[in-house]
Short mmCIF file of C-alpha atoms and ligand atoms in Angstrom, two decimals:
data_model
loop_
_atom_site.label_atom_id
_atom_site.label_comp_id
_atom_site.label_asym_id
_atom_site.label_seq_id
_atom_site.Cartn_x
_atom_site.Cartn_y
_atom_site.Cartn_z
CA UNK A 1 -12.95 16.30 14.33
CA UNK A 2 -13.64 12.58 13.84
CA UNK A 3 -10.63 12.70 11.24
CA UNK A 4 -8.73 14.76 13.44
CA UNK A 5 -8.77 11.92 16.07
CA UNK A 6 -8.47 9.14 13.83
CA UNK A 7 -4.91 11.41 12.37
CA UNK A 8 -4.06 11.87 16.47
CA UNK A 9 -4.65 8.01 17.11
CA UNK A 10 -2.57 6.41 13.82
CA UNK A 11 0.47 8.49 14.67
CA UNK A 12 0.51 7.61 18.42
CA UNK A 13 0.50 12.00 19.15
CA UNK A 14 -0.65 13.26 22.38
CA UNK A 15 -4.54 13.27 22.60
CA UNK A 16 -4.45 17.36 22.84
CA UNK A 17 -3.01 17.62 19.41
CA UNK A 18 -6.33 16.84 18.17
CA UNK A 19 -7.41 20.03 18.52
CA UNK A 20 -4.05 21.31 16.64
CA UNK A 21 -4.70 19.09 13.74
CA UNK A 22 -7.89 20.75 13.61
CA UNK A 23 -6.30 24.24 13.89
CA UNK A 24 -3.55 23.58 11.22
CA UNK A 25 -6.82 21.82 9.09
CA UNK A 26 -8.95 24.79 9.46
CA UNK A 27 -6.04 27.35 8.41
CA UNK A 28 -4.87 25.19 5.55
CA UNK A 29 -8.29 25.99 4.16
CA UNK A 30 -6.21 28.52 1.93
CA UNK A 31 -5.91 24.38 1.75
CA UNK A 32 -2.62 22.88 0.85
CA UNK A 33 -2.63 22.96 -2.78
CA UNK A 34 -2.25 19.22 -4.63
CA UNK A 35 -0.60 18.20 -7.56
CA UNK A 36 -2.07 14.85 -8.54
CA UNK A 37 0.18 12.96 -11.41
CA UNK A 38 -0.68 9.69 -13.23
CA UNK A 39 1.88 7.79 -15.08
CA UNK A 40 1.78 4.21 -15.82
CA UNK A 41 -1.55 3.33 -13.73
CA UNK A 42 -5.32 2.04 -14.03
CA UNK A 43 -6.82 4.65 -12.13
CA UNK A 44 -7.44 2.45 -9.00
CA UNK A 45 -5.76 4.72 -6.63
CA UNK A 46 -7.77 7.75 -8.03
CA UNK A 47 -11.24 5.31 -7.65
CA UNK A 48 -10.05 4.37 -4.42
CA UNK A 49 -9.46 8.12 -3.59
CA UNK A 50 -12.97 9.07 -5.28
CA UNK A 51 -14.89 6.38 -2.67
CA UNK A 52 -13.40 7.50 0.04
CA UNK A 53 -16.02 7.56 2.89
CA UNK A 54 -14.67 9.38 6.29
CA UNK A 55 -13.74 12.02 4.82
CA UNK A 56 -16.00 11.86 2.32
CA UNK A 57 -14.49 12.75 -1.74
CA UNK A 58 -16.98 15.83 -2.26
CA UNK A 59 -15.22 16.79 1.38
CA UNK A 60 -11.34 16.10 0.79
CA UNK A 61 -11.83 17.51 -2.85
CA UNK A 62 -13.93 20.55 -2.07
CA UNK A 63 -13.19 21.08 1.48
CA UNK A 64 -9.97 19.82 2.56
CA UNK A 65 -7.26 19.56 -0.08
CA UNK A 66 -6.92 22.27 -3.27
CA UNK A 67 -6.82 19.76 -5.67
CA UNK A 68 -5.03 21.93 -8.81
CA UNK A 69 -4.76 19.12 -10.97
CA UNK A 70 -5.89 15.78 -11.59
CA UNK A 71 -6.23 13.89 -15.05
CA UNK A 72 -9.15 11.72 -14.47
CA UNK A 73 -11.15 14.04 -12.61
CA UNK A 74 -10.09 18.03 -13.19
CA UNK A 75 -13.06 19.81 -15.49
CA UNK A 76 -10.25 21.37 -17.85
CA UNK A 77 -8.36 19.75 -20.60
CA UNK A 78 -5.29 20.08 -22.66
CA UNK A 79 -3.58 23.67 -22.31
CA UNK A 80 -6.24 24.81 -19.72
CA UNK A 81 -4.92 22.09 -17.45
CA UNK A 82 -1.19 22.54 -18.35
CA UNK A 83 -1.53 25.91 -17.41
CA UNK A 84 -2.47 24.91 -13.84
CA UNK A 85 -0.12 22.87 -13.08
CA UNK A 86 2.49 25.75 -14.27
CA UNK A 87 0.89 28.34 -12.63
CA UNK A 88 0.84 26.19 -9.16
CA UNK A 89 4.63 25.29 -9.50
CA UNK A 90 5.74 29.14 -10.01
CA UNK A 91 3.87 28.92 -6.44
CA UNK A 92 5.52 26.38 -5.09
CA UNK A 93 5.12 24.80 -1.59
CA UNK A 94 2.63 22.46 -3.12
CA UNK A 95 2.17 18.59 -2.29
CA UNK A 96 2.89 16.48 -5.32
CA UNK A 97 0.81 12.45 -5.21
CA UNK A 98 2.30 10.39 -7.59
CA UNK A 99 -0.34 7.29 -9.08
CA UNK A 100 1.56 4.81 -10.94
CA UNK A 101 5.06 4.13 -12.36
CA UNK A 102 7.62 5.57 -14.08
CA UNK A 103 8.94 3.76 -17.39
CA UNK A 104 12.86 3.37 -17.21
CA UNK A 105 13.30 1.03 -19.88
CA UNK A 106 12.09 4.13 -22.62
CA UNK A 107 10.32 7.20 -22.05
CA UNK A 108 7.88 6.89 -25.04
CA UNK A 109 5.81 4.35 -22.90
CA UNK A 110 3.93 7.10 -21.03
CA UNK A 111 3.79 11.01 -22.34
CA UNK A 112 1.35 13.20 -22.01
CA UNK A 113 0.70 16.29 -23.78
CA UNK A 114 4.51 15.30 -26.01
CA UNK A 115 6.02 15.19 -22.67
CA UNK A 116 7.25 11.92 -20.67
CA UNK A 117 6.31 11.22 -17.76
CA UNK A 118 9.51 10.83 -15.98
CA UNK A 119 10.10 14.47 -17.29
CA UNK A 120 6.33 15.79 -15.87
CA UNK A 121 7.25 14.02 -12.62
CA UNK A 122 10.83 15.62 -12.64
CA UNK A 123 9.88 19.14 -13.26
CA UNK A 124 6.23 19.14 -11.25
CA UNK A 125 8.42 17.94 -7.92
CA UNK A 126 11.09 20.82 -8.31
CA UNK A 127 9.06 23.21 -6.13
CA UNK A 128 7.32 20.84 -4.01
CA UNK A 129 7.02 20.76 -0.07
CA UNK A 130 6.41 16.99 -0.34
CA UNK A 131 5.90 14.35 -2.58
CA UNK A 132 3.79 11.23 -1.85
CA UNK A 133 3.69 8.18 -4.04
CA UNK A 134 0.46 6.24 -3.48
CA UNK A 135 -0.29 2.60 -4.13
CA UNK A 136 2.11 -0.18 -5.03
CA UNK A 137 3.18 0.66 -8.46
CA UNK A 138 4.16 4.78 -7.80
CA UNK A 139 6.12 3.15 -4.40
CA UNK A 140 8.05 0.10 -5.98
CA UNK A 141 7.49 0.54 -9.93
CA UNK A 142 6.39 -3.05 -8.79
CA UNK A 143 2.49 -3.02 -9.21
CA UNK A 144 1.16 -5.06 -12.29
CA UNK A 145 1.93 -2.26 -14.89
CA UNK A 146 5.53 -3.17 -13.39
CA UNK A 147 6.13 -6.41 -15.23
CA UNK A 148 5.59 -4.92 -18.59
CA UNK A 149 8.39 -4.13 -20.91
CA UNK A 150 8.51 -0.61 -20.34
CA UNK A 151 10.56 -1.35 -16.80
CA UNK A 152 8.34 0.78 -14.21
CA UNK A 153 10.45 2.43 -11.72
CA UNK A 154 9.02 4.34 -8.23
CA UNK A 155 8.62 7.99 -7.72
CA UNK A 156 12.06 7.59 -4.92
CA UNK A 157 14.02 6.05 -7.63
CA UNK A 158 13.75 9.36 -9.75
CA UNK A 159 13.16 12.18 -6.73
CA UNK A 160 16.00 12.49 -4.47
CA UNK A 161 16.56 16.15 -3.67
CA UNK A 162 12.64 16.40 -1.71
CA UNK A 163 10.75 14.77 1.25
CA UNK A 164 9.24 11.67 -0.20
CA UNK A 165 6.99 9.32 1.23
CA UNK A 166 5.13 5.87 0.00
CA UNK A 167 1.85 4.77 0.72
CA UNK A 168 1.67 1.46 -1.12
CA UNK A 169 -1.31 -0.69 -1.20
CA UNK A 170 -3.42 -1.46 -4.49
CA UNK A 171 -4.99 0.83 -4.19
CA UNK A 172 -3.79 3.27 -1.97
CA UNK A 173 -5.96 3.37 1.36
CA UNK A 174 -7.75 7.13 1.34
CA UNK A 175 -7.23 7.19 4.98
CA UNK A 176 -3.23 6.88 4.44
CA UNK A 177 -2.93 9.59 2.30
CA UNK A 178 -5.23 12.05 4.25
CA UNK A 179 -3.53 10.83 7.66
CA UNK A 180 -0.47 11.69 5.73
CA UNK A 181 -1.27 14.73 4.16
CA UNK A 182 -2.81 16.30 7.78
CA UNK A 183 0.11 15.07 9.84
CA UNK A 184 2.29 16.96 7.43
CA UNK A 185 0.12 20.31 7.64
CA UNK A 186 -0.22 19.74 11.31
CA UNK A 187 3.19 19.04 12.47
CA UNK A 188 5.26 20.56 9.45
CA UNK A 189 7.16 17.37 9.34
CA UNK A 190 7.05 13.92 7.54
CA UNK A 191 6.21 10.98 9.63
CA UNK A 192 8.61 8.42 10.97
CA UNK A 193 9.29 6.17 7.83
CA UNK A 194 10.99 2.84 7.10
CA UNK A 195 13.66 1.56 4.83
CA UNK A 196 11.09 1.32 2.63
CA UNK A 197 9.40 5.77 3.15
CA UNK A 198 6.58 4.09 4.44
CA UNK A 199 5.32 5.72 7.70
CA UNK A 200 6.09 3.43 10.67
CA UNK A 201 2.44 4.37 11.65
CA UNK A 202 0.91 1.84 8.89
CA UNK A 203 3.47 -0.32 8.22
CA UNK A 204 5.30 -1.85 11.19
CA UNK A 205 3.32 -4.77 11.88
CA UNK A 206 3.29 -8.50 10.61
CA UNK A 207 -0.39 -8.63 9.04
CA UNK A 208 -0.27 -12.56 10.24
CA UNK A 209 0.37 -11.55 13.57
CA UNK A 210 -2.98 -9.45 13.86
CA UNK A 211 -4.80 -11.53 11.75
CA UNK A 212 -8.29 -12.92 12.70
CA UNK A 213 -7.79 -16.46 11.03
CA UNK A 214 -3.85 -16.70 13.35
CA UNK A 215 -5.70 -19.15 15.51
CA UNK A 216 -6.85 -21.47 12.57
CA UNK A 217 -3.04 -21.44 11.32
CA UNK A 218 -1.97 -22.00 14.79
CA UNK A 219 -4.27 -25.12 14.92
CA UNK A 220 -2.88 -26.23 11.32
CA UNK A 221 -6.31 -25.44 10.06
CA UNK A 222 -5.98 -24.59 6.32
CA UNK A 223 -8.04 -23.81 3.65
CA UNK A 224 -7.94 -26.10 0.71
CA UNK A 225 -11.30 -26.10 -1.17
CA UNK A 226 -13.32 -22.64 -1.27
CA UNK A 227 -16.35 -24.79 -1.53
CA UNK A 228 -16.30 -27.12 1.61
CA UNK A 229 -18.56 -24.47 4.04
CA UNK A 230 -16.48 -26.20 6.61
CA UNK A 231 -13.32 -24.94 5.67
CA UNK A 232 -14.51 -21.01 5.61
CA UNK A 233 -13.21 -19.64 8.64
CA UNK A 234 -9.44 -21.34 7.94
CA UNK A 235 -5.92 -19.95 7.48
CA UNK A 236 -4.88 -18.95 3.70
CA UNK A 237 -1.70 -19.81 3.77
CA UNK A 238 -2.36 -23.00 0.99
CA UNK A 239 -4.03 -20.37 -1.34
CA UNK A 240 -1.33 -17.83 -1.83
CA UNK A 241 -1.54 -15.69 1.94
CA UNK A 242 1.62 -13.42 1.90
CA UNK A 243 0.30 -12.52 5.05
CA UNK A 244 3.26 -13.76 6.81
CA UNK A 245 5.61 -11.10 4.61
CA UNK A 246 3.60 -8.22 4.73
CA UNK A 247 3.40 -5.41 7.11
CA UNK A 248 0.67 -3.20 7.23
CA UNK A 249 -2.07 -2.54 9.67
CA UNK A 250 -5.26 -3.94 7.07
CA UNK A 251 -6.11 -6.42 10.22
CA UNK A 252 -6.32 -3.13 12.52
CA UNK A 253 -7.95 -0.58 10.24
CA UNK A 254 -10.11 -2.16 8.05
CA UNK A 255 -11.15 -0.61 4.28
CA UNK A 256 -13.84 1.40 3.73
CA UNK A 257 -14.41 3.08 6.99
CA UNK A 258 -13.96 -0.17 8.64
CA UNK A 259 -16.42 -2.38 6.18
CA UNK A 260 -13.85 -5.28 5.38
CA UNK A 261 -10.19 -6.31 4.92
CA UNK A 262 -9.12 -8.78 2.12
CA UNK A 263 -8.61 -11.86 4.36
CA UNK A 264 -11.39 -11.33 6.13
CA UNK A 265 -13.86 -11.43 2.81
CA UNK A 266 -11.89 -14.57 2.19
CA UNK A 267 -9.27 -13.53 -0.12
CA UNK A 268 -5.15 -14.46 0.74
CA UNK A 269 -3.73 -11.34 1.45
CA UNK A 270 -1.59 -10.35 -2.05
CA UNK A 271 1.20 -8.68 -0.10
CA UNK A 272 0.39 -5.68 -1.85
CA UNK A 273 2.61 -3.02 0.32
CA UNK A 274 5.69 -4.91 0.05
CA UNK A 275 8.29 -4.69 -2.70
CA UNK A 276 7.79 -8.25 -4.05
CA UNK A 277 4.37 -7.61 -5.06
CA UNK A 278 3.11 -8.18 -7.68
CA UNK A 279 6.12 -10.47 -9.31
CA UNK A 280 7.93 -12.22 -6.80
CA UNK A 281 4.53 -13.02 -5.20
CA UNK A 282 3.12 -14.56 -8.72
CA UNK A 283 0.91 -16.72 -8.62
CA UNK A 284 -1.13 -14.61 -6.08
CA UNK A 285 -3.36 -18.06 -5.50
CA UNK A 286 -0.43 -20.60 -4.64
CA UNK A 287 1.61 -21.11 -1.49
CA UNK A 288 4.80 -19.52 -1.63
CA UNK A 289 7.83 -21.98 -1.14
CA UNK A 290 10.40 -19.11 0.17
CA UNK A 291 7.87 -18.07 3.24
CA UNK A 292 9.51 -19.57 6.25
CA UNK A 293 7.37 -19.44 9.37
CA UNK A 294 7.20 -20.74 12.89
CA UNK A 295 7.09 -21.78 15.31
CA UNK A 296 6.25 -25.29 14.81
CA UNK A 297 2.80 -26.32 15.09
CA UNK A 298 1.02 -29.74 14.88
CA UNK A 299 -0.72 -29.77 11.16
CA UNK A 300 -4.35 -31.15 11.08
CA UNK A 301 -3.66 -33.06 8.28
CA UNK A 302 -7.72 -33.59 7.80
CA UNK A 303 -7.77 -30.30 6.80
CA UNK A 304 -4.70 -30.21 4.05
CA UNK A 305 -6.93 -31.86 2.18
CA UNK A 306 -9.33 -34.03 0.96
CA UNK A 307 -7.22 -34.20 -1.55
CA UNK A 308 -4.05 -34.95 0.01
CA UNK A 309 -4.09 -38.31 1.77
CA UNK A 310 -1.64 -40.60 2.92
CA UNK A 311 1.48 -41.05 0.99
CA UNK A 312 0.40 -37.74 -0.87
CA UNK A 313 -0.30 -35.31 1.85
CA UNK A 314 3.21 -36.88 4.12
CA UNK A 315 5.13 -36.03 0.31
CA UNK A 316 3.27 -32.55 0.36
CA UNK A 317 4.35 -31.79 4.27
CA UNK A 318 8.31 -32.83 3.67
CA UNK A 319 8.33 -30.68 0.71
CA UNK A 320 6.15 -27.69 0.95
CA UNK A 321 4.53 -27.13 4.29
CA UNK A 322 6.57 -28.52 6.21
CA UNK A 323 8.88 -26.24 5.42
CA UNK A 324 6.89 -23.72 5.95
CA UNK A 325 5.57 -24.54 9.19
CA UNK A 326 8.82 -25.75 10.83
CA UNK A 327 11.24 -23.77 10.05
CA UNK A 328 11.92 -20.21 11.71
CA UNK A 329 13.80 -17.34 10.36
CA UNK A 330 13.78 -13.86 11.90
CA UNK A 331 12.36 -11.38 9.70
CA UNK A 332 15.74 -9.64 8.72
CA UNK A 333 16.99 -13.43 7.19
CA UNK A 334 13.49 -13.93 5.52
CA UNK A 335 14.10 -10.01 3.79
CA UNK A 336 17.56 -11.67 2.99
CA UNK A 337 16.02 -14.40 1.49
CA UNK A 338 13.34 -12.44 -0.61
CA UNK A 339 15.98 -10.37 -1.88
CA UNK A 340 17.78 -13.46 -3.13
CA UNK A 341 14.44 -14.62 -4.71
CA UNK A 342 14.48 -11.30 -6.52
S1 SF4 B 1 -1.27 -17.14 6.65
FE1 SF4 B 1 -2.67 -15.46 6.09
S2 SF4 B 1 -4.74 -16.19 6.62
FE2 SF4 B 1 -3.26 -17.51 7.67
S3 SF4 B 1 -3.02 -16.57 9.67
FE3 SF4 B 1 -1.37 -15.77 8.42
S4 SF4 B 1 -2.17 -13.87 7.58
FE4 SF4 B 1 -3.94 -15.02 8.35
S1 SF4 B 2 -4.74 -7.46 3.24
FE1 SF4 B 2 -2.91 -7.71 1.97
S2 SF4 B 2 -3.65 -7.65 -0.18
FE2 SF4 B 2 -5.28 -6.83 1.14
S3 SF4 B 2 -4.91 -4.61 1.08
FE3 SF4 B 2 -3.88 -5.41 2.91
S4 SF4 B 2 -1.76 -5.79 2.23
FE4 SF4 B 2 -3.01 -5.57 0.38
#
């Protein structure tokens, strides 16, 4: 029921179809059965997946979802495991998850079992209800794997003809893709999504405008050196924040049943649901020249660094952050701009 109100809460539904989620929940215990593919990927969105904590992995895996097949954790191999995945296709009305990219440049980068993986993905979709793509590199093709030579494309780029929707993150957040998967048993329908099939739900808001270290930036208070104790609480932006790109709700609904968010443990956000990520955002640890921010704000130049004085740190503000600070751009020029960049 906790889930159940958590599902009711991200998706902004009346607080009476709580108890319908449940419902749907209880009689999809037939539970929906899951297809769960893995193509070009390191396994982080099946880890991520496997310590999920609310519900719980022995819960969505033995309780709530039918999971029919799954590479890294499914007891049978080889043509025990084909089999399944056959035998729940002649079925059909399945839900397909999609965990890593798709090679475009050549096929013979990822097969499994003589087949490729564009051609598994292909043929495993063809009698699917819906077909989610979770973490960065299954949404964009963009994740790490995605600037190797094989040319990693996204599960959309290949599946046009069924309901698709992206839950990008690396990893994928577990309580996405359950959100996801009980909104879809609930309501029969796929959530509202964005240009980019990412439900509105997770995705509409600027993390930089929800996040806790705004009032540092706003007071031009930025991190420079990870070993001053003084400088701990301070904006990211001068070690590689995408922050101000990215929209997702990590601020809101923190990992791990609420434990901790990136920026929050101190890391710059990576940008990791957007398309840029991971190239266009290399180097993950540097400020980003293209990010064009406002409004203006006075810049405690103490803080830019011991490092920068004088001379230095007024040549580092005319060419870098001041830029960044001063200028303003509404968010459809800055996704101009970004395409440019890419
Ligand atoms: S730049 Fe990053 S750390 Fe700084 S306020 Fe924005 S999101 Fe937070
Ligand atoms: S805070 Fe940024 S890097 Fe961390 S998970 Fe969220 S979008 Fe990805």
């Amino acid at each position: 029921m906790k889930l159940c109100g958590a599902v009711t809460a991200a998706f902004s539904l009346p607080a009476g179809f709580k108890r319908d989620i449940a419902y749907a929940t209880e009689q999809a215990i037939k539970k929906p059965p899951v297809i769960w593919l893995e193509g070009q990927d390191c396994a982080g969105c099946s880890e991520s997946l496997l310590s999920s904590l609310n519900p719980s992995a022995e819960e969505l895996i033995l309780e709530t979802l039918s999971i029919r097949y799954h590479e890294t954790i499914m007891a049978g191999t080889g043509m025990v495991a084909e089999h399944a995945r056959e035998e729940t296709i002649k079925e059909g009305g399945y839900i397909v998850v999609v965990e890593g990219s798709i090679p475009k440049a050549d096929d013979r980068f990822c097969e499994i079992g003589g087949k490729s993986f564009r051609e598994i993905v292909m043929e495993t979709a063809e009698n699917a209800a819906l077909v989610i793509g979770v973490g960065s590199c299954a949404s964009y093709g963009a994740g790490i794997v995605g600037t190797t030579p094989s040319e990693g494309g996204g599960v959309a780029e290949f599946v046009k003809n069924k309901p698709v929707v992206l839950l990008p993150t690396c990893p994928v957040k577990p309580s996405r893709l359950v959100s996801t998967i009980m909104y879809y048993l609930s309501t029969g329908k796929v959530p509202e999504l964005d240009r980019y099939k990412r439900p509105v739900a997770f995705y509409s808001e600027l993390l930089h405008d929800n996040c806790p270290r705004r009032g540092q930036f706003e007071k031009g208070n930025f991190l420079t050196d990870w070993n001053d104790p003084r400088q701990r609480e301070y904006c990211l932006l001068l070690k590689g924040c995408k922050g101000p790109r990215t929209y997702t709700d990590c601020a809101q609904v923190w990992w791990n049943d609420g434990a901790n968010f990136c920026i929050n443990a101190g890391a710059p956000c990576a940008g990791c649901t957007q398309p840029e990520f991971y190239a266009a955002f290399s180097p993950l640890y540097d400020k980003q020249e293209i990010f064009n921010i406002g409004p203006a704000r006075s810049i405690n130049l103490d803080s830019v660094g011991a490092a920068l004085t004088g001379a230095a740190a007024a040549g580092a503000l005319a060419h870098g952050l001041g830029r960044v600070i001063f200028e303003k751009k509404d968010s459809q020029d800055q996704d101009e701009d970004m395409r440019e960049a890419l």
